[in-house]
Amino acid sequence: MNAQSLPKLFDFEKMVQKNVNGNGMTGMDILSVDQFDREHLAYIFSRAHEMRELVERVGACDLLKGYILACLFYEPSTRTSASFIAAMERLGGSVIPITQGVQFSSVSKGESLPDTIRTLEQYSDVIVLRHPEIGSAKLAADYAAVPVINAGDGAGEHPTQALLDLFTIQEELGHLEGLKIAMVGDLRYGRTVHSLTRLLMQYEDVSLRFVSPDTLRLPMTLMNEVIDRGVKVRETPDVADVIENADVLYVTRIQKERFTDPKQYEEVKDCFEITPELMARAKEKMVVMHPLPRVGEIHYRVDDDPRAAYFRQVKNGMYVRMALLAAVLGKA
Ligand code: ASP
């Protein structure tokens, strides 16, 4: 079913027409959350709302019909790649999915990232890139004429995840100001934490609690940025110290693949578990989030708690990515 078959119910094409090129994002690369001010965020979130309405009412439309997305993943991914593919297809576009077996392709023959990008842009209108090196998305964008979207550059950033995280907080709690947000887990290598922290700094009266083992604390440069912005900060190794006051518990896995010393990973791998017993001490109105995959940080028994928002967060990701794809292609 598409939007055109139900014009009276949901005139999506007409709705988005009024916004065409009105967003200043047409052709834009999405490399870092630093590109987004509050006005951009509000814009993206309202488009994401429309995408939710579209999907709930009619499932898909033809907004990006004829457009092709190249999805190039040099690191494993389930959620992010599926989310971008679903987003593109729900808007009527097509995808070149290079998400498995990059090792069998020309990339493994020693082709440089710029050459791969310059090849793929011959076929596509937008490129989504995940790569293990910090700065790789910027490098790709320097060579590509089509928009490049960073889907994770090593331990650097994961801007679209942070946008969907922030959207989820707004959807769940209704506002973004004055919140107490606890980030739990691998704050050193967890790129989603880095990106979300940067976005949250823009909101008034936000307090951040960073909960990690000593070896996995937030990088000093980012911590200094947070403090310079006047954000209230607290660090602790114990989640029990923050659970009672938190409005958001943002839990992350320990990023095994980033450790050079396996012994160091073994020392910290089981350092947290959010359990129903711990949740019993949390506020009635709060949310537990996780960028997923979880590997033991949140007990499965927490899943039935209405405050567990991590699977709703996944769905929000698709809406936000629909909004972003439409925006950079000049269609939202
Ligand atoms: N899926 C997220 C990422 O790609 C979180 C994770 O892998 O732990 O960064």
mmCIF file of C-alpha atoms and ligand atoms in Angstrom:
data_model
loop_
_atom_site.group_PDB
_atom_site.id
_atom_site.type_symbol
_atom_site.label_atom_id
_atom_site.label_comp_id
_atom_site.label_asym_id
_atom_site.label_seq_id
_atom_site.Cartn_x
_atom_site.Cartn_y
_atom_site.Cartn_z
ATOM 1 C CA MET A 1 0.000 0.000 0.000
ATOM 2 C CA ASN A 2 1.322 3.488 -0.642
ATOM 3 C CA ALA A 3 0.296 7.011 0.248
ATOM 4 C CA GLN A 4 -1.289 7.595 -3.121
ATOM 5 C CA SER A 5 -3.765 4.800 -2.616
ATOM 6 C CA LEU A 6 -5.122 6.582 0.456
ATOM 7 C CA PRO A 7 -4.953 10.266 -0.440
ATOM 8 C CA LYS A 8 -7.809 11.371 1.798
ATOM 9 C CA LEU A 9 -6.554 9.542 4.834
ATOM 10 C CA PHE A 10 -3.016 10.767 4.659
ATOM 11 C CA ASP A 11 -1.848 13.276 2.085
ATOM 12 C CA PHE A 12 1.803 12.789 2.842
ATOM 13 C CA GLU A 13 3.133 14.041 -0.481
ATOM 14 C CA LYS A 14 1.306 17.330 -0.031
ATOM 15 C CA MET A 15 2.378 17.599 3.571
ATOM 16 C CA VAL A 16 6.068 17.302 2.781
ATOM 17 C CA GLN A 17 5.884 19.519 -0.308
ATOM 18 C CA LYS A 18 5.568 22.600 1.853
ATOM 19 C CA ASN A 19 8.910 21.785 3.412
ATOM 20 C CA VAL A 20 10.844 21.070 0.247
ATOM 21 C CA ASN A 21 14.252 22.693 0.474
ATOM 22 C CA GLY A 22 13.078 24.630 3.478
ATOM 23 C CA ASN A 23 15.353 22.818 5.862
ATOM 24 C CA GLY A 24 18.814 23.885 4.761
ATOM 25 C CA MET A 25 19.837 20.225 4.833
ATOM 26 C CA THR A 26 19.598 19.361 1.152
ATOM 27 C CA GLY A 27 22.848 17.737 0.056
ATOM 28 C CA MET A 28 24.269 17.894 3.566
ATOM 29 C CA ASP A 29 26.689 15.265 4.889
ATOM 30 C CA ILE A 30 25.805 14.014 8.350
ATOM 31 C CA LEU A 31 29.137 13.419 10.041
ATOM 32 C CA SER A 32 28.840 14.695 13.587
ATOM 33 C CA VAL A 33 26.169 15.818 15.983
ATOM 34 C CA ASP A 34 27.991 19.149 16.180
ATOM 35 C CA GLN A 35 26.267 20.027 12.902
ATOM 36 C CA PHE A 36 22.886 20.106 14.653
ATOM 37 C CA ASP A 37 21.609 23.032 16.641
ATOM 38 C CA ARG A 38 18.313 22.978 18.475
ATOM 39 C CA GLU A 39 16.448 24.353 15.502
ATOM 40 C CA HIS A 40 17.719 21.516 13.288
ATOM 41 C CA LEU A 41 16.846 19.007 15.980
ATOM 42 C CA ALA A 42 13.321 20.307 16.359
ATOM 43 C CA TYR A 43 12.948 20.199 12.586
ATOM 44 C CA ILE A 44 14.186 16.605 12.293
ATOM 45 C CA PHE A 45 12.020 15.478 15.192
ATOM 46 C CA SER A 46 8.877 16.961 13.721
ATOM 47 C CA ARG A 47 9.635 15.278 10.379
ATOM 48 C CA ALA A 48 10.275 12.022 12.255
ATOM 49 C CA HIS A 49 6.817 12.362 13.815
ATOM 50 C CA GLU A 50 5.326 12.647 10.375
ATOM 51 C CA MET A 51 7.240 9.542 9.331
ATOM 52 C CA ARG A 52 5.770 7.655 12.282
ATOM 53 C CA GLU A 53 2.300 8.734 11.206
ATOM 54 C CA LEU A 54 3.028 7.708 7.634
ATOM 55 C CA VAL A 55 4.240 4.247 8.607
ATOM 56 C CA GLU A 56 1.415 3.664 11.056
ATOM 57 C CA ARG A 57 -1.237 4.691 8.573
ATOM 58 C CA VAL A 58 -0.042 3.487 5.205
ATOM 59 C CA GLY A 59 3.276 1.706 5.712
ATOM 60 C CA ALA A 60 5.171 3.313 2.854
ATOM 61 C CA CYS A 61 5.119 6.028 0.189
ATOM 62 C CA ASP A 62 6.897 7.053 -3.003
ATOM 63 C CA LEU A 63 8.695 10.118 -1.703
ATOM 64 C CA LEU A 64 12.171 8.776 -2.565
ATOM 65 C CA LYS A 65 11.135 6.681 -5.545
ATOM 66 C CA GLY A 66 14.006 6.522 -8.020
ATOM 67 C CA TYR A 67 16.631 7.373 -5.406
ATOM 68 C CA ILE A 68 19.303 4.855 -4.443
ATOM 69 C CA LEU A 69 21.102 4.519 -1.132
ATOM 70 C CA ALA A 70 24.488 2.760 -0.947
ATOM 71 C CA CYS A 71 24.869 1.196 2.475
ATOM 72 C CA LEU A 72 28.595 0.521 2.990
ATOM 73 C CA PHE A 73 29.511 -1.225 6.239
ATOM 74 C CA TYR A 74 33.116 -2.152 7.022
ATOM 75 C CA GLU A 75 32.094 -3.214 10.549
ATOM 76 C CA PRO A 76 29.337 -5.620 11.541
ATOM 77 C CA SER A 77 25.886 -4.173 12.010
ATOM 78 C CA THR A 78 22.402 -5.550 12.353
ATOM 79 C CA ARG A 79 20.274 -2.706 13.609
ATOM 80 C CA THR A 80 21.826 0.314 11.938
ATOM 81 C CA SER A 81 22.030 -1.250 8.488
ATOM 82 C CA ALA A 82 18.515 -2.743 8.732
ATOM 83 C CA SER A 83 17.190 0.555 9.996
ATOM 84 C CA PHE A 84 18.610 2.546 7.068
ATOM 85 C CA ILE A 85 17.428 -0.072 4.581
ATOM 86 C CA ALA A 86 13.918 -0.092 6.062
ATOM 87 C CA ALA A 87 13.883 3.721 6.147
ATOM 88 C CA MET A 88 14.861 4.007 2.484
ATOM 89 C CA GLU A 89 12.417 1.326 1.360
ATOM 90 C CA ARG A 90 9.499 2.764 3.316
ATOM 91 C CA LEU A 91 10.070 5.994 1.411
ATOM 92 C CA GLY A 92 9.982 4.116 -1.888
ATOM 93 C CA GLY A 93 13.741 4.232 -2.549
ATOM 94 C CA SER A 94 16.143 1.378 -3.270
ATOM 95 C CA VAL A 95 19.300 0.199 -1.544
ATOM 96 C CA ILE A 96 22.671 -1.224 -2.583
ATOM 97 C CA PRO A 97 23.425 -3.153 0.603
ATOM 98 C CA ILE A 98 27.150 -3.744 1.118
ATOM 99 C CA THR A 99 26.714 -4.821 4.680
ATOM 100 C CA GLN A 100 28.065 -8.350 4.588
ATOM 101 C CA GLY A 101 31.269 -9.640 3.210
ATOM 102 C CA VAL A 102 33.076 -6.414 2.484
ATOM 103 C CA GLN A 103 36.071 -8.712 2.948
ATOM 104 C CA PHE A 104 35.215 -10.460 -0.323
ATOM 105 C CA SER A 105 34.856 -7.302 -2.339
ATOM 106 C CA SER A 106 37.286 -4.932 -3.982
ATOM 107 C CA VAL A 107 37.789 -3.315 -0.599
ATOM 108 C CA SER A 108 39.762 -6.371 0.489
ATOM 109 C CA LYS A 109 41.855 -6.125 -2.646
ATOM 110 C CA GLY A 110 43.383 -3.017 -1.187
ATOM 111 C CA GLU A 111 41.117 -0.396 -2.695
ATOM 112 C CA SER A 112 41.244 2.876 -0.786
ATOM 113 C CA LEU A 113 38.154 4.282 0.899
ATOM 114 C CA PRO A 114 38.109 7.337 -1.426
ATOM 115 C CA ASP A 115 38.118 5.072 -4.497
ATOM 116 C CA THR A 116 35.332 2.886 -3.115
ATOM 117 C CA ILE A 117 33.297 5.972 -2.345
ATOM 118 C CA ARG A 118 33.922 7.523 -5.762
ATOM 119 C CA THR A 119 32.795 4.270 -7.337
ATOM 120 C CA LEU A 120 29.648 3.907 -5.276
ATOM 121 C CA GLU A 121 28.523 7.459 -5.869
ATOM 122 C CA GLN A 122 28.315 6.668 -9.570
ATOM 123 C CA TYR A 123 25.387 4.393 -8.700
ATOM 124 C CA SER A 124 23.759 6.145 -5.797
ATOM 125 C CA ASP A 125 22.310 9.392 -4.474
ATOM 126 C CA VAL A 126 23.365 9.045 -0.845
ATOM 127 C CA ILE A 127 25.942 6.886 0.960
ATOM 128 C CA VAL A 128 25.705 5.532 4.506
ATOM 129 C CA LEU A 129 29.115 4.507 5.833
ATOM 130 C CA ARG A 130 30.258 2.547 8.865
ATOM 131 C CA HIS A 131 34.020 2.206 9.247
ATOM 132 C CA PRO A 132 36.372 1.283 12.098
ATOM 133 C CA GLU A 133 38.504 4.435 11.883
ATOM 134 C CA ILE A 134 37.709 7.748 13.509
ATOM 135 C CA GLY A 135 37.434 10.411 10.808
ATOM 136 C CA SER A 136 36.619 7.966 7.995
ATOM 137 C CA ALA A 137 33.190 9.473 7.319
ATOM 138 C CA LYS A 138 34.735 12.924 6.976
ATOM 139 C CA LEU A 139 37.326 11.521 4.559
ATOM 140 C CA ALA A 140 34.574 9.863 2.506
ATOM 141 C CA ALA A 141 32.550 13.074 2.472
ATOM 142 C CA ASP A 142 35.556 15.042 1.214
ATOM 143 C CA TYR A 143 35.604 12.834 -1.871
ATOM 144 C CA ALA A 144 31.898 12.256 -2.469
ATOM 145 C CA ALA A 145 29.639 14.610 -4.353
ATOM 146 C CA VAL A 146 26.577 12.888 -2.882
ATOM 147 C CA PRO A 147 25.692 13.208 0.820
ATOM 148 C CA VAL A 148 27.550 10.868 3.177
ATOM 149 C CA ILE A 149 25.926 9.784 6.431
ATOM 150 C CA ASN A 150 28.197 8.570 9.227
ATOM 151 C CA ALA A 151 26.813 5.326 10.655
ATOM 152 C CA GLY A 152 29.670 5.008 13.149
ATOM 153 C CA ASP A 153 33.359 5.812 12.709
ATOM 154 C CA GLY A 154 35.205 3.582 15.143
ATOM 155 C CA ALA A 155 35.109 4.932 18.675
ATOM 156 C CA GLY A 156 34.342 8.396 17.238
ATOM 157 C CA GLU A 157 30.707 9.308 16.611
ATOM 158 C CA HIS A 158 27.396 7.763 15.686
ATOM 159 C CA PRO A 159 25.299 10.837 14.964
ATOM 160 C CA THR A 160 22.118 9.182 13.690
ATOM 161 C CA GLN A 161 22.013 6.970 16.783
ATOM 162 C CA ALA A 162 22.303 10.055 18.985
ATOM 163 C CA LEU A 163 19.504 11.770 17.076
ATOM 164 C CA LEU A 164 17.224 8.786 17.572
ATOM 165 C CA ASP A 165 18.255 8.556 21.224
ATOM 166 C CA LEU A 166 17.327 12.176 21.797
ATOM 167 C CA PHE A 167 14.084 11.754 19.862
ATOM 168 C CA THR A 168 13.261 8.776 22.076
ATOM 169 C CA ILE A 169 13.857 10.762 25.272
ATOM 170 C CA GLN A 170 11.539 13.467 23.982
ATOM 171 C CA GLU A 171 8.893 10.945 22.945
ATOM 172 C CA GLU A 172 9.052 9.096 26.254
ATOM 173 C CA LEU A 173 9.299 12.013 28.674
ATOM 174 C CA GLY A 174 7.780 14.830 26.635
ATOM 175 C CA HIS A 175 10.679 17.278 27.032
ATOM 176 C CA LEU A 176 14.460 17.558 27.026
ATOM 177 C CA GLU A 177 15.133 20.335 29.526
ATOM 178 C CA GLY A 178 16.016 19.804 33.161
ATOM 179 C CA LEU A 179 16.615 16.057 32.893
ATOM 180 C CA LYS A 180 18.997 13.932 34.906
ATOM 181 C CA ILE A 181 20.586 11.493 32.521
ATOM 182 C CA ALA A 182 22.843 8.655 33.626
ATOM 183 C CA MET A 183 25.141 7.120 31.014
ATOM 184 C CA VAL A 184 26.217 3.667 32.095
ATOM 185 C CA GLY A 185 28.878 1.287 30.754
ATOM 186 C CA ASP A 186 31.714 1.820 28.308
ATOM 187 C CA LEU A 187 31.974 5.589 28.177
ATOM 188 C CA ARG A 188 35.468 5.492 26.753
ATOM 189 C CA TYR A 189 34.849 3.598 23.540
ATOM 190 C CA GLY A 190 31.058 3.890 23.296
ATOM 191 C CA ARG A 191 30.582 6.253 20.365
ATOM 192 C CA THR A 192 26.845 6.551 20.974
ATOM 193 C CA VAL A 193 27.594 8.009 24.407
ATOM 194 C CA HIS A 194 29.984 10.536 22.891
ATOM 195 C CA SER A 195 27.457 11.733 20.345
ATOM 196 C CA LEU A 196 24.490 11.812 22.735
ATOM 197 C CA THR A 197 26.484 13.716 25.360
ATOM 198 C CA ARG A 198 27.310 16.378 22.787
ATOM 199 C CA LEU A 199 23.647 16.790 21.858
ATOM 200 C CA LEU A 200 22.431 16.906 25.443
ATOM 201 C CA MET A 201 24.821 19.748 26.270
ATOM 202 C CA GLN A 202 22.581 22.007 24.188
ATOM 203 C CA TYR A 203 19.641 21.722 26.565
ATOM 204 C CA GLU A 204 19.071 23.844 29.654
ATOM 205 C CA ASP A 205 19.629 22.486 33.071
ATOM 206 C CA VAL A 206 20.550 18.977 31.999
ATOM 207 C CA SER A 207 22.590 17.001 34.565
ATOM 208 C CA LEU A 208 24.793 14.169 33.382
ATOM 209 C CA ARG A 209 25.881 11.236 35.501
ATOM 210 C CA PHE A 210 28.670 9.096 34.072
ATOM 211 C CA VAL A 211 28.790 5.578 35.462
ATOM 212 C CA SER A 212 31.721 3.384 34.425
ATOM 213 C CA PRO A 213 34.708 1.469 35.703
ATOM 214 C CA ASP A 214 37.762 3.657 36.063
ATOM 215 C CA THR A 215 39.383 2.340 32.871
ATOM 216 C CA LEU A 216 36.318 3.161 30.783
ATOM 217 C CA ARG A 217 35.601 6.726 31.866
ATOM 218 C CA LEU A 218 34.485 9.375 29.401
ATOM 219 C CA PRO A 219 37.476 10.729 27.391
ATOM 220 C CA MET A 220 38.984 13.744 29.119
ATOM 221 C CA THR A 221 38.550 16.072 26.134
ATOM 222 C CA LEU A 222 34.810 15.416 26.052
ATOM 223 C CA MET A 223 34.522 15.704 29.825
ATOM 224 C CA ASN A 224 36.226 19.106 29.662
ATOM 225 C CA GLU A 225 33.825 20.225 26.948
ATOM 226 C CA VAL A 226 30.870 19.186 29.102
ATOM 227 C CA ILE A 227 32.227 21.041 32.122
ATOM 228 C CA ASP A 228 33.054 24.148 30.056
ATOM 229 C CA ARG A 229 29.436 24.241 28.894
ATOM 230 C CA GLY A 230 28.372 24.514 32.528
ATOM 231 C CA VAL A 231 26.596 21.147 32.561
ATOM 232 C CA LYS A 232 26.272 19.571 36.009
ATOM 233 C CA VAL A 233 28.346 16.392 36.004
ATOM 234 C CA ARG A 234 28.985 13.529 38.364
ATOM 235 C CA GLU A 235 31.129 10.431 37.876
ATOM 236 C CA THR A 236 30.744 7.199 39.801
ATOM 237 C CA PRO A 237 31.586 3.522 39.285
ATOM 238 C CA ASP A 238 28.297 2.396 40.848
ATOM 239 C CA VAL A 239 24.911 2.535 39.154
ATOM 240 C CA ALA A 240 23.204 2.282 42.567
ATOM 241 C CA ASP A 241 24.457 5.848 43.243
ATOM 242 C CA VAL A 242 22.371 7.306 40.432
ATOM 243 C CA ILE A 243 19.360 5.042 39.941
ATOM 244 C CA GLU A 244 17.002 6.838 42.317
ATOM 245 C CA ASN A 245 17.217 10.257 40.694
ATOM 246 C CA ALA A 246 17.724 9.381 37.054
ATOM 247 C CA ASP A 247 15.123 10.380 34.473
ATOM 248 C CA VAL A 248 17.017 8.425 31.832
ATOM 249 C CA LEU A 249 19.298 5.444 32.306
ATOM 250 C CA TYR A 250 21.291 5.099 29.073
ATOM 251 C CA VAL A 251 22.987 1.712 29.295
ATOM 252 C CA THR A 252 25.736 0.583 26.909
ATOM 253 C CA ARG A 253 27.713 -2.589 26.358
ATOM 254 C CA ILE A 254 31.442 -2.862 26.933
ATOM 255 C CA GLN A 255 32.920 -2.479 23.431
ATOM 256 C CA LYS A 256 34.951 -5.691 23.330
ATOM 257 C CA GLU A 257 36.219 -5.100 19.795
ATOM 258 C CA ARG A 258 38.003 -1.875 20.796
ATOM 259 C CA PHE A 259 40.190 -3.474 23.477
ATOM 260 C CA THR A 260 43.793 -4.206 22.544
ATOM 261 C CA ASP A 261 44.366 -6.215 25.730
ATOM 262 C CA PRO A 262 41.812 -9.047 26.178
ATOM 263 C CA LYS A 263 42.700 -9.264 29.875
ATOM 264 C CA GLN A 264 41.502 -5.709 30.381
ATOM 265 C CA TYR A 265 38.192 -6.601 28.759
ATOM 266 C CA GLU A 266 37.777 -9.647 31.033
ATOM 267 C CA GLU A 267 38.251 -7.410 34.068
ATOM 268 C CA VAL A 268 35.350 -5.115 33.191
ATOM 269 C CA LYS A 269 33.011 -7.184 31.036
ATOM 270 C CA ASP A 270 30.469 -7.975 33.760
ATOM 271 C CA CYS A 271 30.664 -4.760 35.694
ATOM 272 C CA PHE A 272 26.955 -3.809 35.378
ATOM 273 C CA GLU A 273 23.587 -5.435 35.248
ATOM 274 C CA ILE A 274 20.307 -3.566 35.452
ATOM 275 C CA THR A 275 17.908 -5.880 37.267
ATOM 276 C CA PRO A 276 14.260 -5.610 38.351
ATOM 277 C CA GLU A 277 15.552 -5.178 41.919
ATOM 278 C CA LEU A 278 17.569 -2.151 40.872
ATOM 279 C CA MET A 279 14.611 -0.833 38.858
ATOM 280 C CA ALA A 280 12.446 -1.016 41.978
ATOM 281 C CA ARG A 281 14.520 1.884 43.322
ATOM 282 C CA ALA A 282 14.091 4.040 40.209
ATOM 283 C CA LYS A 283 11.466 6.745 39.633
ATOM 284 C CA GLU A 284 8.078 5.698 38.378
ATOM 285 C CA LYS A 285 8.439 7.987 35.382
ATOM 286 C CA MET A 286 11.839 7.330 33.891
ATOM 287 C CA VAL A 287 13.226 5.459 30.890
ATOM 288 C CA VAL A 288 15.817 2.792 30.377
ATOM 289 C CA MET A 289 17.509 2.996 26.995
ATOM 290 C CA HIS A 290 20.232 1.012 25.239
ATOM 291 C CA PRO A 291 21.626 1.455 21.706
ATOM 292 C CA LEU A 292 21.786 -2.377 21.476
ATOM 293 C CA PRO A 293 23.054 -5.031 21.164
ATOM 294 C CA ARG A 294 22.941 -5.825 24.867
ATOM 295 C CA VAL A 295 25.202 -8.548 26.112
ATOM 296 C CA GLY A 296 24.124 -8.901 29.710
ATOM 297 C CA GLU A 297 23.896 -5.263 30.886
ATOM 298 C CA ILE A 298 20.108 -5.337 31.227
ATOM 299 C CA HIS A 299 18.436 -8.438 32.607
ATOM 300 C CA TYR A 300 15.719 -9.881 30.349
ATOM 301 C CA ARG A 301 13.282 -9.606 33.242
ATOM 302 C CA VAL A 302 13.471 -5.807 32.882
ATOM 303 C CA ASP A 303 11.960 -6.032 29.377
ATOM 304 C CA ASP A 304 8.369 -6.138 30.650
ATOM 305 C CA ASP A 305 8.836 -3.014 32.733
ATOM 306 C CA PRO A 306 6.983 -0.186 30.928
ATOM 307 C CA ARG A 307 10.031 2.021 31.546
ATOM 308 C CA ALA A 308 12.174 -0.250 29.326
ATOM 309 C CA ALA A 309 12.228 1.777 26.103
ATOM 310 C CA TYR A 310 15.000 0.062 24.132
ATOM 311 C CA PHE A 311 12.829 -1.638 21.545
ATOM 312 C CA ARG A 312 10.687 1.474 21.057
ATOM 313 C CA GLN A 313 14.026 3.252 20.596
ATOM 314 C CA VAL A 314 14.828 0.895 17.696
ATOM 315 C CA LYS A 315 11.610 1.825 15.910
ATOM 316 C CA ASN A 316 12.222 5.507 16.490
ATOM 317 C CA GLY A 317 15.523 4.995 14.711
ATOM 318 C CA MET A 318 13.743 4.119 11.505
ATOM 319 C CA TYR A 319 11.547 7.245 11.688
ATOM 320 C CA VAL A 320 14.510 9.509 12.363
ATOM 321 C CA ARG A 321 16.505 7.952 9.519
ATOM 322 C CA MET A 322 13.529 8.361 7.172
ATOM 323 C CA ALA A 323 13.458 12.037 8.113
ATOM 324 C CA LEU A 324 17.208 12.408 7.591
ATOM 325 C CA LEU A 325 17.249 10.636 4.213
ATOM 326 C CA ALA A 326 14.340 12.751 3.001
ATOM 327 C CA ALA A 327 16.038 15.912 4.289
ATOM 328 C CA VAL A 328 19.436 15.373 2.683
ATOM 329 C CA LEU A 329 17.757 14.408 -0.593
ATOM 330 C CA GLY A 330 15.764 17.644 -0.566
ATOM 331 C CA LYS A 331 12.422 15.960 -0.002
ATOM 332 C CA ALA A 332 11.509 17.008 3.509
HETATM 333 N N1 ASP B 1 24.972 -0.273 17.909
HETATM 334 C C1 ASP B 1 25.769 0.726 18.590
HETATM 335 C C2 ASP B 1 26.974 1.145 17.762
HETATM 336 O O1 ASP B 1 27.080 0.759 16.621
HETATM 337 C C3 ASP B 1 26.134 0.317 19.964
HETATM 338 C C4 ASP B 1 27.043 -0.860 20.109
HETATM 339 O O2 ASP B 1 27.505 -1.449 19.131
HETATM 340 O O3 ASP B 1 27.312 -1.177 21.263
HETATM 341 O O4 ASP B 1 27.805 1.883 18.253
#
